[in-house]
Coordinates of C-alpha atoms (C1' of nucleotides) in Angstrom, one line a residue:
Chain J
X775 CA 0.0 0.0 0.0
X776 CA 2.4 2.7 -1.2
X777 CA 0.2 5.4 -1.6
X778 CA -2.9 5.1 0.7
X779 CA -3.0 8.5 2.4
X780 CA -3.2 10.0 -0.9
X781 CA -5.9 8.1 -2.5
X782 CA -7.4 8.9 1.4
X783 CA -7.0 12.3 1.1
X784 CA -8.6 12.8 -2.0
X785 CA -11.1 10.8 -1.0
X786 CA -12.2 13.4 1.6
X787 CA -13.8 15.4 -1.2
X788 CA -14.4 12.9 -4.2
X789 CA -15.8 9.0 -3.6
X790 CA -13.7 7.6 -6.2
X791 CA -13.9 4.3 -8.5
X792 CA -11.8 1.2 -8.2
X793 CA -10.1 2.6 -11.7
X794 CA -9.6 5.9 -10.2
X795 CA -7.7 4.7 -6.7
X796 CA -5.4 3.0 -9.4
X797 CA -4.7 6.0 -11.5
X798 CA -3.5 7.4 -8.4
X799 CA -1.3 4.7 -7.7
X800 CA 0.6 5.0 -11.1
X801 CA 1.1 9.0 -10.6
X802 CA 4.7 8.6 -8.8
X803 CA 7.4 7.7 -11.3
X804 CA 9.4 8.0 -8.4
X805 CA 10.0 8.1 -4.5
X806 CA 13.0 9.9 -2.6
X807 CA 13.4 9.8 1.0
X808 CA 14.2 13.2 2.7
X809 CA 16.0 13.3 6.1
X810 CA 14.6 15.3 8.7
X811 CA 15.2 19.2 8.8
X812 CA 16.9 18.7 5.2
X813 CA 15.1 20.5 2.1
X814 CA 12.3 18.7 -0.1
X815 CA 12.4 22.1 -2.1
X816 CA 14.3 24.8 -1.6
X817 CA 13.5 28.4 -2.2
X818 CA 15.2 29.5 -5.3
X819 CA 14.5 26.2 -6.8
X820 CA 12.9 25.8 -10.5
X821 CA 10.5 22.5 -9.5
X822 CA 10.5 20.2 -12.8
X823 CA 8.0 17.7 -10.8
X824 CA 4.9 18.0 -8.4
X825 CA 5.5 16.6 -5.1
X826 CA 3.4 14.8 -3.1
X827 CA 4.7 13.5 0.7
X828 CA 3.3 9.9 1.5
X829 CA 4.7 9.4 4.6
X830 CA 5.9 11.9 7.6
X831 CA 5.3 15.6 8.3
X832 CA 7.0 18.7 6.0
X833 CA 6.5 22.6 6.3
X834 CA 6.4 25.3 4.0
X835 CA 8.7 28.0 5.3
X836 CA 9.8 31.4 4.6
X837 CA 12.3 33.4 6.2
X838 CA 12.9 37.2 6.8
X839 CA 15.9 39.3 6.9
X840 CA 16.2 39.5 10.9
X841 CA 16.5 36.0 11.4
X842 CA 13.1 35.1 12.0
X843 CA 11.1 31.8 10.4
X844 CA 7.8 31.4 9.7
X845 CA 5.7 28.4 8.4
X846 CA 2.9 28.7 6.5
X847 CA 1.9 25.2 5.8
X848 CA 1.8 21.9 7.4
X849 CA 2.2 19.3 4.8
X850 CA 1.1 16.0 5.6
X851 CA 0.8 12.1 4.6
X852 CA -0.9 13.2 1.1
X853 CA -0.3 16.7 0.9
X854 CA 0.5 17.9 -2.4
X855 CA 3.4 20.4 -2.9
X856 CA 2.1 22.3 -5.7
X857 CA 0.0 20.9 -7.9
X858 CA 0.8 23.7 -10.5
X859 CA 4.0 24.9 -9.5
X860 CA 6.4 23.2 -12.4
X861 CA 7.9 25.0 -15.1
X862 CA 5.9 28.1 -13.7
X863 CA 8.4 29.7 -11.1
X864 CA 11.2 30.0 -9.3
X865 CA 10.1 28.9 -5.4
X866 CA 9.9 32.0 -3.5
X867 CA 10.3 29.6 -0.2
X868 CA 11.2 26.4 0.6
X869 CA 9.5 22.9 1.6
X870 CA 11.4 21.0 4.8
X871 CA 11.1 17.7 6.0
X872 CA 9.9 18.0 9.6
X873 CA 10.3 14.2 10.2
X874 CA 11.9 12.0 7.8
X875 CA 9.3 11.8 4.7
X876 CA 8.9 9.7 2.1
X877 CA 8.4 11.8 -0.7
X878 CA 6.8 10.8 -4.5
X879 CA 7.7 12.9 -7.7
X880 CA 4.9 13.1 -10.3
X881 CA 5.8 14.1 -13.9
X882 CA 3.8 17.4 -14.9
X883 CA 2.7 14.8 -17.8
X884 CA 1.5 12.7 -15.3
X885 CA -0.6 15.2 -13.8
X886 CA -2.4 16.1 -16.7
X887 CA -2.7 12.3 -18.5
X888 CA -4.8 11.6 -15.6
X889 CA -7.1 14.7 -15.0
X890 CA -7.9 14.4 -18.4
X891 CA -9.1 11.0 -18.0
X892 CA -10.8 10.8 -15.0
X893 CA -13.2 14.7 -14.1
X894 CA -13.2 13.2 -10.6
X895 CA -10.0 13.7 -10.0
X896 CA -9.4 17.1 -11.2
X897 CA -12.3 18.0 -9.3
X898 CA -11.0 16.8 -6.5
X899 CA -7.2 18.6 -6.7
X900 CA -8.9 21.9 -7.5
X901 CA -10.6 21.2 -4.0
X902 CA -7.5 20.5 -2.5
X903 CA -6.0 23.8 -3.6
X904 CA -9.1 25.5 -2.4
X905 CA -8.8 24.1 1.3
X906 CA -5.0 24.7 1.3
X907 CA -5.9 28.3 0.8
X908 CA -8.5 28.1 2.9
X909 CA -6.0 27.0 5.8
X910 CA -4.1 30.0 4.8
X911 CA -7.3 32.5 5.7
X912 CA -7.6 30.7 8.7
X913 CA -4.0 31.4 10.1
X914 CA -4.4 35.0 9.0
X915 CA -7.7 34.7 11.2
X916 CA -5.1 33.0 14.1
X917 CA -2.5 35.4 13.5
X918 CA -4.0 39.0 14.0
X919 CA -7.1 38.3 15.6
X920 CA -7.1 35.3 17.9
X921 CA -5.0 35.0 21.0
X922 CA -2.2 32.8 21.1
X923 CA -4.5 30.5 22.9
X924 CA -7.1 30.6 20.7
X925 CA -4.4 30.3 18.1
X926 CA -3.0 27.0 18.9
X927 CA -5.9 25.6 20.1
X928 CA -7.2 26.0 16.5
X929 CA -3.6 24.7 15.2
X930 CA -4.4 21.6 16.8
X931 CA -8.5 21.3 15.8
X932 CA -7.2 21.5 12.1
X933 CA -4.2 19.1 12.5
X934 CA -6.5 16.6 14.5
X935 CA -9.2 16.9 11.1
X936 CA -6.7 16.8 8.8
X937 CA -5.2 13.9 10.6
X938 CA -8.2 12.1 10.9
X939 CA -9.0 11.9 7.0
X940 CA -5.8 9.8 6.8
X941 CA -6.5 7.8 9.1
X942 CA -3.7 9.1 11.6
X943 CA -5.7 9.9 14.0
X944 CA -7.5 7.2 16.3
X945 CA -9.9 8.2 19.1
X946 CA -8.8 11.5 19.1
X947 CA -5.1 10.9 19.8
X948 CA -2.9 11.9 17.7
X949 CA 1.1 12.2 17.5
X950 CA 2.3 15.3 16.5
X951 CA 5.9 15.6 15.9
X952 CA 6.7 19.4 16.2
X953 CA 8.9 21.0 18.4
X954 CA 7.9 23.9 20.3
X955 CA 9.6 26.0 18.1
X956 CA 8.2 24.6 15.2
X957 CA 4.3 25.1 16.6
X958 CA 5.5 28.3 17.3
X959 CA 6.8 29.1 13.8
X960 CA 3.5 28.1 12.5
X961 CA 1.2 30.3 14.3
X962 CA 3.6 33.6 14.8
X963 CA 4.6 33.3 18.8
X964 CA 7.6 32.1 20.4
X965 CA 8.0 28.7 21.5
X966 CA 8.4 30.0 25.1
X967 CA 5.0 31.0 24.7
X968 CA 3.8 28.3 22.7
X969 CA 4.8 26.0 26.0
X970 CA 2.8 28.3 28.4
X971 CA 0.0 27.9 26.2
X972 CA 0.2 24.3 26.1
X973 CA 0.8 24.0 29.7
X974 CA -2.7 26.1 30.1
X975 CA -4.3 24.4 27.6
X976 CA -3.5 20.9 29.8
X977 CA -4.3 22.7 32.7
X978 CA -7.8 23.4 31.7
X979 CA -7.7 19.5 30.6
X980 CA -8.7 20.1 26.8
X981 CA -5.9 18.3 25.6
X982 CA -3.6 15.3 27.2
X983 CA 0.3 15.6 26.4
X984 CA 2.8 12.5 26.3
X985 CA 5.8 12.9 24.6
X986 CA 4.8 13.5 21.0
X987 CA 1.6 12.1 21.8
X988 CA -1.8 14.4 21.8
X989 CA -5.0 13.7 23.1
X990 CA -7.7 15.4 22.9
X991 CA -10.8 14.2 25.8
X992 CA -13.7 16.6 24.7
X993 CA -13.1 17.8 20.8
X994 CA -16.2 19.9 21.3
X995 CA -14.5 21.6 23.9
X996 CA -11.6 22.5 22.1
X997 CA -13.3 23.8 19.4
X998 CA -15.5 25.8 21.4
X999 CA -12.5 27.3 22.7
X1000 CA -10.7 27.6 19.6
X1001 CA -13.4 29.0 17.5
X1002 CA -13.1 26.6 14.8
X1003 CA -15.5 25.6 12.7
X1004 CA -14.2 23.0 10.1
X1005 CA -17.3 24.0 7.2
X1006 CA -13.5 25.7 5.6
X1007 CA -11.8 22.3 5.3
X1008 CA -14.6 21.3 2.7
X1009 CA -15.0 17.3 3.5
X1010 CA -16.8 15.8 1.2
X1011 CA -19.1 14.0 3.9
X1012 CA -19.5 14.5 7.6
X1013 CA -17.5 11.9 8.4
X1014 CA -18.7 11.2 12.3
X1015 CA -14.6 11.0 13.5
X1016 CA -13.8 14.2 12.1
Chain N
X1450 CA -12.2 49.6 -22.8
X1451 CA -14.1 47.6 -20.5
X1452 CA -11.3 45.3 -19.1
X1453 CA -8.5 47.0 -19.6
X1454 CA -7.6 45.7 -16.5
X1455 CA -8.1 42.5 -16.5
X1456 CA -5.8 42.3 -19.9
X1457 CA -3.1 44.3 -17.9
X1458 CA -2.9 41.9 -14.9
X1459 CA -2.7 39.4 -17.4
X1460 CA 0.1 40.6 -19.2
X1461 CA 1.9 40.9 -16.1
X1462 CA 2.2 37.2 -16.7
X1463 CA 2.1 36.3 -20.2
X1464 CA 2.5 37.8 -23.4
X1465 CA -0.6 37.7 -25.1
X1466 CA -1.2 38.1 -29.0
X1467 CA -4.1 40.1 -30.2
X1468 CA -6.7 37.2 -30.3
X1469 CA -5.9 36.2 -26.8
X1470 CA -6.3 39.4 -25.8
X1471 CA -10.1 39.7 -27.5
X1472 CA -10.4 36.4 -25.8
X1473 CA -10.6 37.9 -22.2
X1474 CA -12.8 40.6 -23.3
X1475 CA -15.4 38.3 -24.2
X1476 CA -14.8 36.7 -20.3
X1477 CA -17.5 38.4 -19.0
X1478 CA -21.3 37.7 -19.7
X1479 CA -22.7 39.6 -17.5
X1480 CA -21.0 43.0 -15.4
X1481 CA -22.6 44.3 -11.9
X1482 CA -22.3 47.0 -9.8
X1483 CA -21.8 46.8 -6.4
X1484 CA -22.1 49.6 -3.5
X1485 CA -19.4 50.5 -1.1
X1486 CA -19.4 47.9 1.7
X1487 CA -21.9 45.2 0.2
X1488 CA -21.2 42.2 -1.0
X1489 CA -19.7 41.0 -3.6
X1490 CA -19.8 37.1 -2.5
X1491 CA -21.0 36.3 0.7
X1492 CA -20.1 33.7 3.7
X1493 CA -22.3 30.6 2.5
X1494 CA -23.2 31.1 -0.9
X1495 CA -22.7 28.4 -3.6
X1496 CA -21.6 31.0 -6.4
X1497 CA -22.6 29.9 -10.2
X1498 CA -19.7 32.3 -11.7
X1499 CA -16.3 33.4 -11.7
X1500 CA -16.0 36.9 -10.8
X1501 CA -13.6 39.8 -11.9
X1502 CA -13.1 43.1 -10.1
X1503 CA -13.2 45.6 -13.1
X1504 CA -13.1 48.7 -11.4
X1505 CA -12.6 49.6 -7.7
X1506 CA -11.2 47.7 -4.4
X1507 CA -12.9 44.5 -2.7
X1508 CA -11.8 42.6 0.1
X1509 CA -11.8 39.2 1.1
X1510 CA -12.7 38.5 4.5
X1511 CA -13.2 36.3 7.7
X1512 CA -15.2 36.8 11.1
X1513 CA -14.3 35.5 13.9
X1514 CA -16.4 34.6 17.0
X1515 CA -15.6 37.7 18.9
X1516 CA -16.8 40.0 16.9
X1517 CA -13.3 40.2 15.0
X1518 CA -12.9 40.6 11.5
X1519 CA -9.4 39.7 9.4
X1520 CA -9.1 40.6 5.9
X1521 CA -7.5 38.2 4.3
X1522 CA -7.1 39.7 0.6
X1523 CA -7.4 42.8 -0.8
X1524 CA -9.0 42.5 -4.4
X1525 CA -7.7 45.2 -7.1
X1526 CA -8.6 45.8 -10.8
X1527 CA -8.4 42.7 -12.9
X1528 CA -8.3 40.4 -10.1
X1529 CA -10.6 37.0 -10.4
X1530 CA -12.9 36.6 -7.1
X1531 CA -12.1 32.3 -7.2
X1532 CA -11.4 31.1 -10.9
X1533 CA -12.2 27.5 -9.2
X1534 CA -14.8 28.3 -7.0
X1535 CA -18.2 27.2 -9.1
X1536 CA -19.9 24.3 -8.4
X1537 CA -16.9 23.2 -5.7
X1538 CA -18.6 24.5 -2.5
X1539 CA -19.9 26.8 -0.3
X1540 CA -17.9 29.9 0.4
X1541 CA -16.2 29.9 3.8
X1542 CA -15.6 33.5 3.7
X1543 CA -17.2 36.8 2.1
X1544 CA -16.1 39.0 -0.4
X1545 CA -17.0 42.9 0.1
X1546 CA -16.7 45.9 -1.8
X1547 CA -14.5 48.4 -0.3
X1548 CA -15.0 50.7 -3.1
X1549 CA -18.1 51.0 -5.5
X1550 CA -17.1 48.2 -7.8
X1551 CA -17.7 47.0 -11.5
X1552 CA -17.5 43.4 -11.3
X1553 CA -17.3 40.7 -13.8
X1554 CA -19.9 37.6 -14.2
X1555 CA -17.7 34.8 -16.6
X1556 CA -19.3 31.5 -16.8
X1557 CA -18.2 28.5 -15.5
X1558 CA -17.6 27.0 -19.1
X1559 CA -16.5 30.4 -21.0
X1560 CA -13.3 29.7 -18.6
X1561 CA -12.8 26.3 -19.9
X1562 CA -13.5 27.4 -23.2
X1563 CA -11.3 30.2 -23.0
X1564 CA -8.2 28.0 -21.3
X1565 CA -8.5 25.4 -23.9
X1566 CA -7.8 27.8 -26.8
X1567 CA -5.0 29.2 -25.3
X1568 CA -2.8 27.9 -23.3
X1569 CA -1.5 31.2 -22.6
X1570 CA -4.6 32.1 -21.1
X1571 CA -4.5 28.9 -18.6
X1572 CA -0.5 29.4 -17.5
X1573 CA -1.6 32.9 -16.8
X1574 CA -4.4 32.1 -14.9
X1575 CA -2.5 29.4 -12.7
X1576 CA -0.1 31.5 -12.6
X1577 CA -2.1 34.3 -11.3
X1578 CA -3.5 31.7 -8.4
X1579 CA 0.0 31.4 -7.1
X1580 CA 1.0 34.7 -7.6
X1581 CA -2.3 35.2 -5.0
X1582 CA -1.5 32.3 -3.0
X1583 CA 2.2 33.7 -2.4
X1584 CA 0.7 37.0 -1.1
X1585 CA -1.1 35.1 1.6
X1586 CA 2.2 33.5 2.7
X1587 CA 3.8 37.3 3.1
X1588 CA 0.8 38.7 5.2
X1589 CA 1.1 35.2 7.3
X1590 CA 5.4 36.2 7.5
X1591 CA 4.1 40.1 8.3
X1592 CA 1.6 39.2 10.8
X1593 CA 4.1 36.8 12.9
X1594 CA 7.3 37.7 12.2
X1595 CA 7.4 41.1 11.2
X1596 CA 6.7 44.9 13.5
X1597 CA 3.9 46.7 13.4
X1598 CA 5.4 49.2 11.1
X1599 CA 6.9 46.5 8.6
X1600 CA 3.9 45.0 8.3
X1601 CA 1.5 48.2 7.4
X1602 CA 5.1 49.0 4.8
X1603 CA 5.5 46.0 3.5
X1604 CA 1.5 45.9 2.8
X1605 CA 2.1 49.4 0.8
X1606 CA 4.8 48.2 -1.2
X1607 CA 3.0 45.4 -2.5
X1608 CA -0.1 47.4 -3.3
X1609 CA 2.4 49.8 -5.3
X1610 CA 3.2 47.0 -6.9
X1611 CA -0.2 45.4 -7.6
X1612 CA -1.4 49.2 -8.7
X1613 CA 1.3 49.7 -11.1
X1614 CA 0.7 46.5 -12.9
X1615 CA -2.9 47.8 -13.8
X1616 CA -1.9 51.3 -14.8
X1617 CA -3.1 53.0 -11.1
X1618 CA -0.2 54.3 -10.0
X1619 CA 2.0 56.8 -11.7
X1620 CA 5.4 57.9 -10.8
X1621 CA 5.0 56.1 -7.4
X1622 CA 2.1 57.7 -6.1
X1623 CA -1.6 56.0 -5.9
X1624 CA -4.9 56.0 -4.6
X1625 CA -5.8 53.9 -1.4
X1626 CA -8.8 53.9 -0.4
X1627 CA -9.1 52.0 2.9
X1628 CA -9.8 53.4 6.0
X1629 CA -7.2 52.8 8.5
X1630 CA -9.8 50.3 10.3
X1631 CA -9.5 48.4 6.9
X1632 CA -5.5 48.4 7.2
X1633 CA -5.9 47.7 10.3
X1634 CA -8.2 44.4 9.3
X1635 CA -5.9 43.3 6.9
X1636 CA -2.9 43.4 8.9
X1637 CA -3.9 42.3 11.9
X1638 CA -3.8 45.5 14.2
X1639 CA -6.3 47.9 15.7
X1640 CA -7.0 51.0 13.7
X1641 CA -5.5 53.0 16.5
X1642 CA -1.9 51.4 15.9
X1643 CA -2.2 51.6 12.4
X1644 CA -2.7 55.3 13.0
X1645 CA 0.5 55.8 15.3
X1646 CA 2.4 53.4 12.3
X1647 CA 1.2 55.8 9.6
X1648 CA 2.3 58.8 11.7
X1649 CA 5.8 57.1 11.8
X1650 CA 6.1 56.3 8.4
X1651 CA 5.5 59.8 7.5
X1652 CA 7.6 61.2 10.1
X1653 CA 10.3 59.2 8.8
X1654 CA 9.9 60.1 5.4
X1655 CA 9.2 57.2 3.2
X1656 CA 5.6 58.3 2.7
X1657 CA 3.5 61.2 1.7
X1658 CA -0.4 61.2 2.9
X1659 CA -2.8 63.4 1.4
X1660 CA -6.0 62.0 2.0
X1661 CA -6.1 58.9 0.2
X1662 CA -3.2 59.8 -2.4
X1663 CA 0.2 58.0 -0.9
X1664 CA 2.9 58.9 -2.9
X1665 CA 6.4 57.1 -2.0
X1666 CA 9.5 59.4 -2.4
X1667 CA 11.9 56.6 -1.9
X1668 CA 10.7 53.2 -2.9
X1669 CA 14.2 51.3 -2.4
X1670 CA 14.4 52.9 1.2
X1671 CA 10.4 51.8 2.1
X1672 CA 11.4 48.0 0.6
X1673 CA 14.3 48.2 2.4
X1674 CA 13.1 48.9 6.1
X1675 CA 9.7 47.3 4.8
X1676 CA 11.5 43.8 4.4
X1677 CA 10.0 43.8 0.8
X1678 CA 11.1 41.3 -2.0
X1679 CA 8.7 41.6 -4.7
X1680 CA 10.2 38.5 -6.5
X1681 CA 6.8 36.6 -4.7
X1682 CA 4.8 38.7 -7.2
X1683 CA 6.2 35.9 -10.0
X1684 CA 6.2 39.1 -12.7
X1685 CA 6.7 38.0 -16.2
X1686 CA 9.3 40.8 -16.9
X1687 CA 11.2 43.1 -14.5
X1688 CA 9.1 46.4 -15.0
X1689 CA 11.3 49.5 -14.7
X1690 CA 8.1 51.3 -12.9
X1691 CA 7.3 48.3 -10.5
Chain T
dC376 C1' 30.1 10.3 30.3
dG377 C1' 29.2 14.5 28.1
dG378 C1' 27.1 17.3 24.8
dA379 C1' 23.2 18.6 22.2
dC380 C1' 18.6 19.4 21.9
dG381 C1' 14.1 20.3 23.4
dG382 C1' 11.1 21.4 27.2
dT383 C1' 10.0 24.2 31.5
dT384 C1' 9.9 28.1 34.4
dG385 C1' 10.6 32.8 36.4
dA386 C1' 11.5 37.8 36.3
dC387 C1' 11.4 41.6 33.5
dT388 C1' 10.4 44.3 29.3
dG389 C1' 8.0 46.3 25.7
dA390 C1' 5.0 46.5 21.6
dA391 C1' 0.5 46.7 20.6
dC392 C1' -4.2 47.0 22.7
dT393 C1' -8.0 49.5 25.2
dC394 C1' -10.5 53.2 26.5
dA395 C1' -11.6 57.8 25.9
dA396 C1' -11.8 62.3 24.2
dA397 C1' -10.9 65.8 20.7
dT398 C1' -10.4 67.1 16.0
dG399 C1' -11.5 67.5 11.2
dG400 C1' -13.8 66.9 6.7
dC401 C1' -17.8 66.1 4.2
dG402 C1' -22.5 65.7 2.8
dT403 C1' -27.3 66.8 3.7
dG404 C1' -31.1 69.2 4.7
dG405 C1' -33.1 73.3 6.7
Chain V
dC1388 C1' -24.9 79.0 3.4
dC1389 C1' -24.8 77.5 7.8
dA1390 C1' -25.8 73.8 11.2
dC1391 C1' -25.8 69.4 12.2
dG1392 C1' -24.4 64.7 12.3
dC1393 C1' -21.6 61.1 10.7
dC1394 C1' -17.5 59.1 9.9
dA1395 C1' -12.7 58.7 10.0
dT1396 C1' -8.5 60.4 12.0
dT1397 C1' -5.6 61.8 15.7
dT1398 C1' -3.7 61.8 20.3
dG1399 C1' -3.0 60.6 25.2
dA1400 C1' -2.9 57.6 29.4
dG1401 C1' -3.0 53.3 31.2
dT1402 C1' -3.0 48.1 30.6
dT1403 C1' -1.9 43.6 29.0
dC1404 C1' -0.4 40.0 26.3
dA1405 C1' 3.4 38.1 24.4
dG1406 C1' 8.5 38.7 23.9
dT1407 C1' 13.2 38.5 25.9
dC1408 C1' 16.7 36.8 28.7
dA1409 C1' 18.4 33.5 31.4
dA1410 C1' 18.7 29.5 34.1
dC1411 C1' 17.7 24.7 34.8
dC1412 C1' 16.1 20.0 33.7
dG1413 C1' 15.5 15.7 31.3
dT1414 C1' 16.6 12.6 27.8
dC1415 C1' 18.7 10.7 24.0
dC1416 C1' 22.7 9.2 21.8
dG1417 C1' 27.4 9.1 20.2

DNA sequence: CGGACGGTTGACTGAACTCAAATGGCGTGG
DNA sequence: CCACGCCATTTGAGTTCAGTCAACCGTCCG
């Protein structure tokens, strides 16, 4: 099963046929394996193939001229790169491996042999470009007018959904494998603050740490407290885990 | 000259030939206007077309439970609404005239008929949707990882850019027509601040108010402090004026 | 065993927010 | 043409949330 959390994935917004799940299967002409904190794409870069990561976590990144980082994307099992990036651009920032990743390269050809044969499927990657800019929104909404409680309460709502549709997340517990720093990163605080925040946000018992390892006891809760409301992740179905 | 916009923001991208060019201006099957402060798309509506600002500003943006509001795009002259959007889902946001506006109603299959003649036209286009996408990155570095006052610069300098590209700002000097609540909105800060961070700017010289006319005496030196690399913009050709 | 890395905590600082009041421009209607 | 109200801007004073700096701990691994 080399590629299940892609076929997954897109099966969060399109039911597919038996003949579809395949065509996905033969997208990949080929799989690299990326080393944690090395580049999957760096900025600068020209990409000649779309990306997809199959297995482990990578980030989108940019960086600004005092020193400071900040991610803009959690990519995980399924996660396209950029479905439209080749031959288009230079990268203006650069993909990391966050754990070591299995990564699949998909010729541009690929890409558009099999959208042309199957509606579904292009249906279902414009979707997927439409949610990840939809995530975007939402971090703008985290960034400037949330609290940094509110802020990675919601970080952890959306990874928890998004972890759930590939099946990476059972009974609410999840493993999450971010540093402080990195959490921080992603939603614009420092990880000092990023710990008191977690620290309150196990105080108040809405989620359980161990290790890596996250819980979460009452999702309603959570997403009370988090104000999130995942209508802007677009599933295809109310699926009764997510 | 009904679009003359729409064919500039274009050609940011791609050269067009004449027929491509008459192409776009028969996008459009339909034009509204829309009042200052109505909307242009609203949270929850299934739209049935493609949208293109024509004349004046809109704005993309999000609520949040307490009353908070985050603009998360600002839309200028010859921008699409959501070239994707029809028929995929229900929007999670609204869109909202900042400006009376001239907008655009293109059919879902004039785009696909369009795209198909001319490939042009569709690398534009996707093009165009990462050129937006890469915008949404910067406000997400500005908001975390950037001050106050870098943020509300670096949100001028890429409107000078954005403006120039459709002809609306000549010898670095344009019309903005946001309150400073709207600034304020779309980079994450309280009109108040936005207020003292305009004062500053001034005081230091990189920009001249006069109602809503900001002219910029000293581009490099407002990139410069601003943190500004418009390389994100992806523009086909390095413009002298941009 | 020792060093590196990540997590945790405390004390202090400061940037941005809040609240409040005053100012100024502009359109409308008397 | 003035008076009025509305809206946006401007400014000050006080507050607070998140950042900074620094120390310490725990664990993993070479």
């Amino acid at each position: 099963m080399p590629h299940q959390a892609l076929v997954r994935k897109i099966e969060a917004f399109e039911t597919l046929s038996e003949d579809e799940r395949s065509a996905l299967g033969t997208l990949c002409s080929e799989i690299h394996h990326v080393g944690r904190r090395h580049d999957i794409v760096s900025e600068g870069e020209r990409p000649t193939h779309v990306r997809v990561v199959l297995d482990g976590w990578a980030a989108r990144h940019a960086l600004n001229d005092d020193g400071g980082r900040r991610i803009t994307a959690f990519l995980l099992p399924g996660d396209f790169c950029d479905i439209h990036i080749t031959s288009l651009a230079v990268m203006d920032h650069g993909i990391v491996a966050v754990t070591d990743c299995r990564v699949g390269l998909i010729e541009e050809e690929a890409i558009e042999r099999v959208t042309r044969a199957t509606p579904a499927l292009t249906m279902a990657f414009w979707r997927s470009t439409l949610v990840d800019e939809a995530i975007l929104r939402q971090w703008l909404v985290s960034s400037g007018r949330r609290s940094a409680y509110q802020n990675i309460a919601h970080l952890l709502c959306e990874l928890h959904v998004r972890l759930c549709l590939v099946h990476l997340a059972e009974n609410d517990c999840f493993t999450v494998p971010l540093t402080q720093e990195d959490i921080g990163d992603a939603a614009g605080l420092t990880s000092v603050h990023v710990n008191r925040m977690l620290r309150e946000l196990r105080e108040r018992g809405v989620i359980e740490i161990k290790g890596s390892e996250i819980a979460i006891p009452d999702v309603a809760k959570l997403r009370r407290e988090a104000d999130f409301d995942p209508k802007y992740l677009h599933l295809r179905r109310p699926d009764p885990r997510c």
